[in-house]
Amino acid sequence: VQLQASGGGLVEAGGSLRLSCITSGRTFGNYAMGWFRQAPGKEREFVAAISKSGGAKFYADSVKGRFTMGRDNTKTAVYLQMDGLKPEDTAVYYCAAGQLSSTDFSSGMEYWGKGTLVTVSS
């Protein structure tokens, strides 16, 4: 499975961005998907995840109510709508494919794409 994230850019605080992650392969529906981010000088952290069917979604407390994750199994793509952006959301955002883990979302992911940079100015 190959993943390609896009949609990052520079935005003012309070603005919005929509990230997309296009996957290759015919087995997209077999994978849960996740978004993670890594800010400069910090460890990678979980942002959002979605189940194989899209029926279950999970969000980090820091983005709950501002970010919305969706998936389109016909287009083998996932999205992350980011509203109300804050300077602390500045990071490289990565999409990943795998299984939902009972311990932490990162450990269940098997495939990772290259990131897309989101910069939020104050």
PDB file of C-alpha atoms in Angstrom:
ATOM      1  CA  VAL A   1       0.000   0.000   0.000  1.00  0.00           C
ATOM      2  CA  GLN A   2       1.368   3.379  -0.985  1.00  0.00           C
ATOM      3  CA  LEU A   3       0.024   6.589   0.472  1.00  0.00           C
ATOM      4  CA  GLN A   4       0.377  10.154  -0.748  1.00  0.00           C
ATOM      5  CA  ALA A   5      -0.724  13.032   1.448  1.00  0.00           C
ATOM      6  CA  SER A   6      -1.401  16.493   0.101  1.00  0.00           C
ATOM      7  CA  GLY A   7      -3.181  19.709   0.938  1.00  0.00           C
ATOM      8  CA  GLY A   8      -0.793  21.267   3.409  1.00  0.00           C
ATOM      9  CA  GLY A   9       0.167  24.906   3.286  1.00  0.00           C
ATOM     10  CA  LEU A  10       0.345  28.181   5.144  1.00  0.00           C
ATOM     11  CA  VAL A  11      -2.794  29.497   6.796  1.00  0.00           C
ATOM     12  CA  GLU A  12      -3.621  32.122   9.392  1.00  0.00           C
ATOM     13  CA  ALA A  13      -4.891  31.157  12.814  1.00  0.00           C
ATOM     14  CA  GLY A  14      -8.594  30.474  12.671  1.00  0.00           C
ATOM     15  CA  GLY A  15      -8.410  29.349   9.071  1.00  0.00           C
ATOM     16  CA  SER A  16      -9.073  25.980   7.469  1.00  0.00           C
ATOM     17  CA  LEU A  17      -7.266  23.402   5.414  1.00  0.00           C
ATOM     18  CA  ARG A  18      -8.311  20.068   3.951  1.00  0.00           C
ATOM     19  CA  LEU A  19      -5.731  17.329   3.768  1.00  0.00           C
ATOM     20  CA  SER A  20      -6.134  14.402   1.415  1.00  0.00           C
ATOM     21  CA  CYS A  21      -4.414  11.034   1.357  1.00  0.00           C
ATOM     22  CA  ILE A  22      -4.680   8.949  -1.779  1.00  0.00           C
ATOM     23  CA  THR A  23      -3.780   5.291  -1.538  1.00  0.00           C
ATOM     24  CA  SER A  24      -2.810   2.751  -4.135  1.00  0.00           C
ATOM     25  CA  GLY A  25      -3.829  -0.858  -4.239  1.00  0.00           C
ATOM     26  CA  ARG A  26      -7.126  -2.680  -4.297  1.00  0.00           C
ATOM     27  CA  THR A  27      -7.207  -3.497  -0.594  1.00  0.00           C
ATOM     28  CA  PHE A  28      -8.008  -0.040   0.748  1.00  0.00           C
ATOM     29  CA  GLY A  29     -11.162  -1.310   2.397  1.00  0.00           C
ATOM     30  CA  ASN A  30      -9.131  -3.747   4.498  1.00  0.00           C
ATOM     31  CA  TYR A  31      -7.376  -1.006   6.393  1.00  0.00           C
ATOM     32  CA  ALA A  32      -8.201   1.429   9.092  1.00  0.00           C
ATOM     33  CA  MET A  33      -6.613   4.787   8.390  1.00  0.00           C
ATOM     34  CA  GLY A  34      -4.998   7.369  10.579  1.00  0.00           C
ATOM     35  CA  TRP A  35      -3.579  10.854  10.567  1.00  0.00           C
ATOM     36  CA  PHE A  36      -0.566  11.705  12.689  1.00  0.00           C
ATOM     37  CA  ARG A  37       1.575  14.794  12.996  1.00  0.00           C
ATOM     38  CA  GLN A  38       5.042  15.776  14.088  1.00  0.00           C
ATOM     39  CA  ALA A  39       5.885  19.292  15.122  1.00  0.00           C
ATOM     40  CA  PRO A  40       9.479  20.574  15.057  1.00  0.00           C
ATOM     41  CA  GLY A  41      11.421  19.181  17.989  1.00  0.00           C
ATOM     42  CA  LYS A  42       8.539  17.002  19.146  1.00  0.00           C
ATOM     43  CA  GLU A  43       7.571  13.373  18.840  1.00  0.00           C
ATOM     44  CA  ARG A  44       4.997  12.204  16.377  1.00  0.00           C
ATOM     45  CA  GLU A  45       1.486  12.228  17.812  1.00  0.00           C
ATOM     46  CA  PHE A  46      -1.887  10.826  16.936  1.00  0.00           C
ATOM     47  CA  VAL A  47      -4.440  13.162  15.363  1.00  0.00           C
ATOM     48  CA  ALA A  48      -7.356  11.079  14.064  1.00  0.00           C
ATOM     49  CA  ALA A  49      -8.285   7.588  12.938  1.00  0.00           C
ATOM     50  CA  ILE A  50     -11.141   5.969  11.102  1.00  0.00           C
ATOM     51  CA  SER A  51     -12.288   2.359  10.930  1.00  0.00           C
ATOM     52  CA  LYS A  52     -12.363   0.273   7.745  1.00  0.00           C
ATOM     53  CA  SER A  53     -16.015   1.051   7.092  1.00  0.00           C
ATOM     54  CA  GLY A  54     -15.807   4.637   8.234  1.00  0.00           C
ATOM     55  CA  GLY A  55     -18.369   3.983  10.915  1.00  0.00           C
ATOM     56  CA  ALA A  56     -16.046   4.699  13.822  1.00  0.00           C
ATOM     57  CA  LYS A  57     -13.864   7.762  14.164  1.00  0.00           C
ATOM     58  CA  PHE A  58     -11.387   8.736  16.835  1.00  0.00           C
ATOM     59  CA  TYR A  59      -9.757  12.074  17.572  1.00  0.00           C
ATOM     60  CA  ALA A  60      -7.043  13.407  19.810  1.00  0.00           C
ATOM     61  CA  ASP A  61      -8.443  15.676  22.499  1.00  0.00           C
ATOM     62  CA  SER A  62      -6.425  18.566  21.091  1.00  0.00           C
ATOM     63  CA  VAL A  63      -8.309  18.497  17.769  1.00  0.00           C
ATOM     64  CA  LYS A  64     -11.728  17.220  18.813  1.00  0.00           C
ATOM     65  CA  GLY A  65     -14.455  19.525  17.577  1.00  0.00           C
ATOM     66  CA  ARG A  66     -12.149  21.227  15.078  1.00  0.00           C
ATOM     67  CA  PHE A  67     -10.938  18.406  12.828  1.00  0.00           C
ATOM     68  CA  THR A  68     -13.078  15.931  10.912  1.00  0.00           C
ATOM     69  CA  MET A  69     -11.801  12.787   9.263  1.00  0.00           C
ATOM     70  CA  GLY A  70     -13.579  10.982   6.463  1.00  0.00           C
ATOM     71  CA  ARG A  71     -12.909   8.275   3.953  1.00  0.00           C
ATOM     72  CA  ASP A  72     -14.165   7.503   0.472  1.00  0.00           C
ATOM     73  CA  ASN A  73     -13.668   3.814  -0.243  1.00  0.00           C
ATOM     74  CA  THR A  74     -14.599   4.281  -3.901  1.00  0.00           C
ATOM     75  CA  LYS A  75     -11.741   6.718  -4.325  1.00  0.00           C
ATOM     76  CA  THR A  76      -9.393   4.919  -1.920  1.00  0.00           C
ATOM     77  CA  ALA A  77      -8.844   8.199  -0.132  1.00  0.00           C
ATOM     78  CA  VAL A  78      -9.112   9.686   3.311  1.00  0.00           C
ATOM     79  CA  TYR A  79      -9.504  13.319   4.229  1.00  0.00           C
ATOM     80  CA  LEU A  80      -8.850  15.535   7.201  1.00  0.00           C
ATOM     81  CA  GLN A  81     -10.871  18.720   7.332  1.00  0.00           C
ATOM     82  CA  MET A  82      -9.130  21.085   9.706  1.00  0.00           C
ATOM     83  CA  ASP A  83     -11.059  24.108  10.916  1.00  0.00           C
ATOM     84  CA  GLY A  84     -10.234  26.643  13.579  1.00  0.00           C
ATOM     85  CA  LEU A  85      -6.529  26.079  13.091  1.00  0.00           C
ATOM     86  CA  LYS A  86      -4.163  27.207  15.802  1.00  0.00           C
ATOM     87  CA  PRO A  87      -0.414  27.903  15.691  1.00  0.00           C
ATOM     88  CA  GLU A  88       0.120  24.759  17.775  1.00  0.00           C
ATOM     89  CA  ASP A  89      -1.316  22.720  14.912  1.00  0.00           C
ATOM     90  CA  THR A  90       1.804  23.529  12.908  1.00  0.00           C
ATOM     91  CA  ALA A  91       3.424  20.208  11.986  1.00  0.00           C
ATOM     92  CA  VAL A  92       4.120  17.740   9.251  1.00  0.00           C
ATOM     93  CA  TYR A  93       1.004  15.611   8.855  1.00  0.00           C
ATOM     94  CA  TYR A  94       1.245  11.963   7.872  1.00  0.00           C
ATOM     95  CA  CYS A  95      -1.402   9.507   6.822  1.00  0.00           C
ATOM     96  CA  ALA A  96      -1.096   5.842   7.653  1.00  0.00           C
ATOM     97  CA  ALA A  97      -2.894   2.577   6.987  1.00  0.00           C
ATOM     98  CA  GLY A  98      -3.221  -0.437   9.228  1.00  0.00           C
ATOM     99  CA  GLN A  99      -5.410  -1.749  11.998  1.00  0.00           C
ATOM    100  CA  LEU A 100      -6.924  -0.030  14.958  1.00  0.00           C
ATOM    101  CA  SER A 101      -4.896  -0.911  18.017  1.00  0.00           C
ATOM    102  CA  SER A 102      -6.221  -1.389  21.502  1.00  0.00           C
ATOM    103  CA  THR A 103      -3.090   0.213  22.926  1.00  0.00           C
ATOM    104  CA  ASP A 104      -2.208   3.174  20.782  1.00  0.00           C
ATOM    105  CA  PHE A 105      -3.171   4.109  17.265  1.00  0.00           C
ATOM    106  CA  SER A 106       0.391   4.411  16.005  1.00  0.00           C
ATOM    107  CA  SER A 107       1.350   0.828  16.830  1.00  0.00           C
ATOM    108  CA  GLY A 108      -1.402  -0.570  14.645  1.00  0.00           C
ATOM    109  CA  MET A 109      -0.333   1.265  11.511  1.00  0.00           C
ATOM    110  CA  GLU A 110       1.626  -0.714   8.923  1.00  0.00           C
ATOM    111  CA  TYR A 111       2.089   1.724   6.070  1.00  0.00           C
ATOM    112  CA  TRP A 112       3.076   5.356   6.222  1.00  0.00           C
ATOM    113  CA  GLY A 113       3.087   8.033   3.572  1.00  0.00           C
ATOM    114  CA  LYS A 114       5.314  11.026   3.200  1.00  0.00           C
ATOM    115  CA  GLY A 115       4.014  13.984   5.105  1.00  0.00           C
ATOM    116  CA  THR A 116       2.553  17.294   4.117  1.00  0.00           C
ATOM    117  CA  LEU A 117       3.510  20.444   5.985  1.00  0.00           C
ATOM    118  CA  VAL A 118       0.885  22.568   7.697  1.00  0.00           C
ATOM    119  CA  THR A 119       1.965  25.950   9.000  1.00  0.00           C
ATOM    120  CA  VAL A 120      -0.410  28.107  11.005  1.00  0.00           C
ATOM    121  CA  SER A 121       0.618  31.697  11.563  1.00  0.00           C
ATOM    122  CA  SER A 122      -0.552  33.696  14.565  1.00  0.00           C
TER     123      SER A 122
END
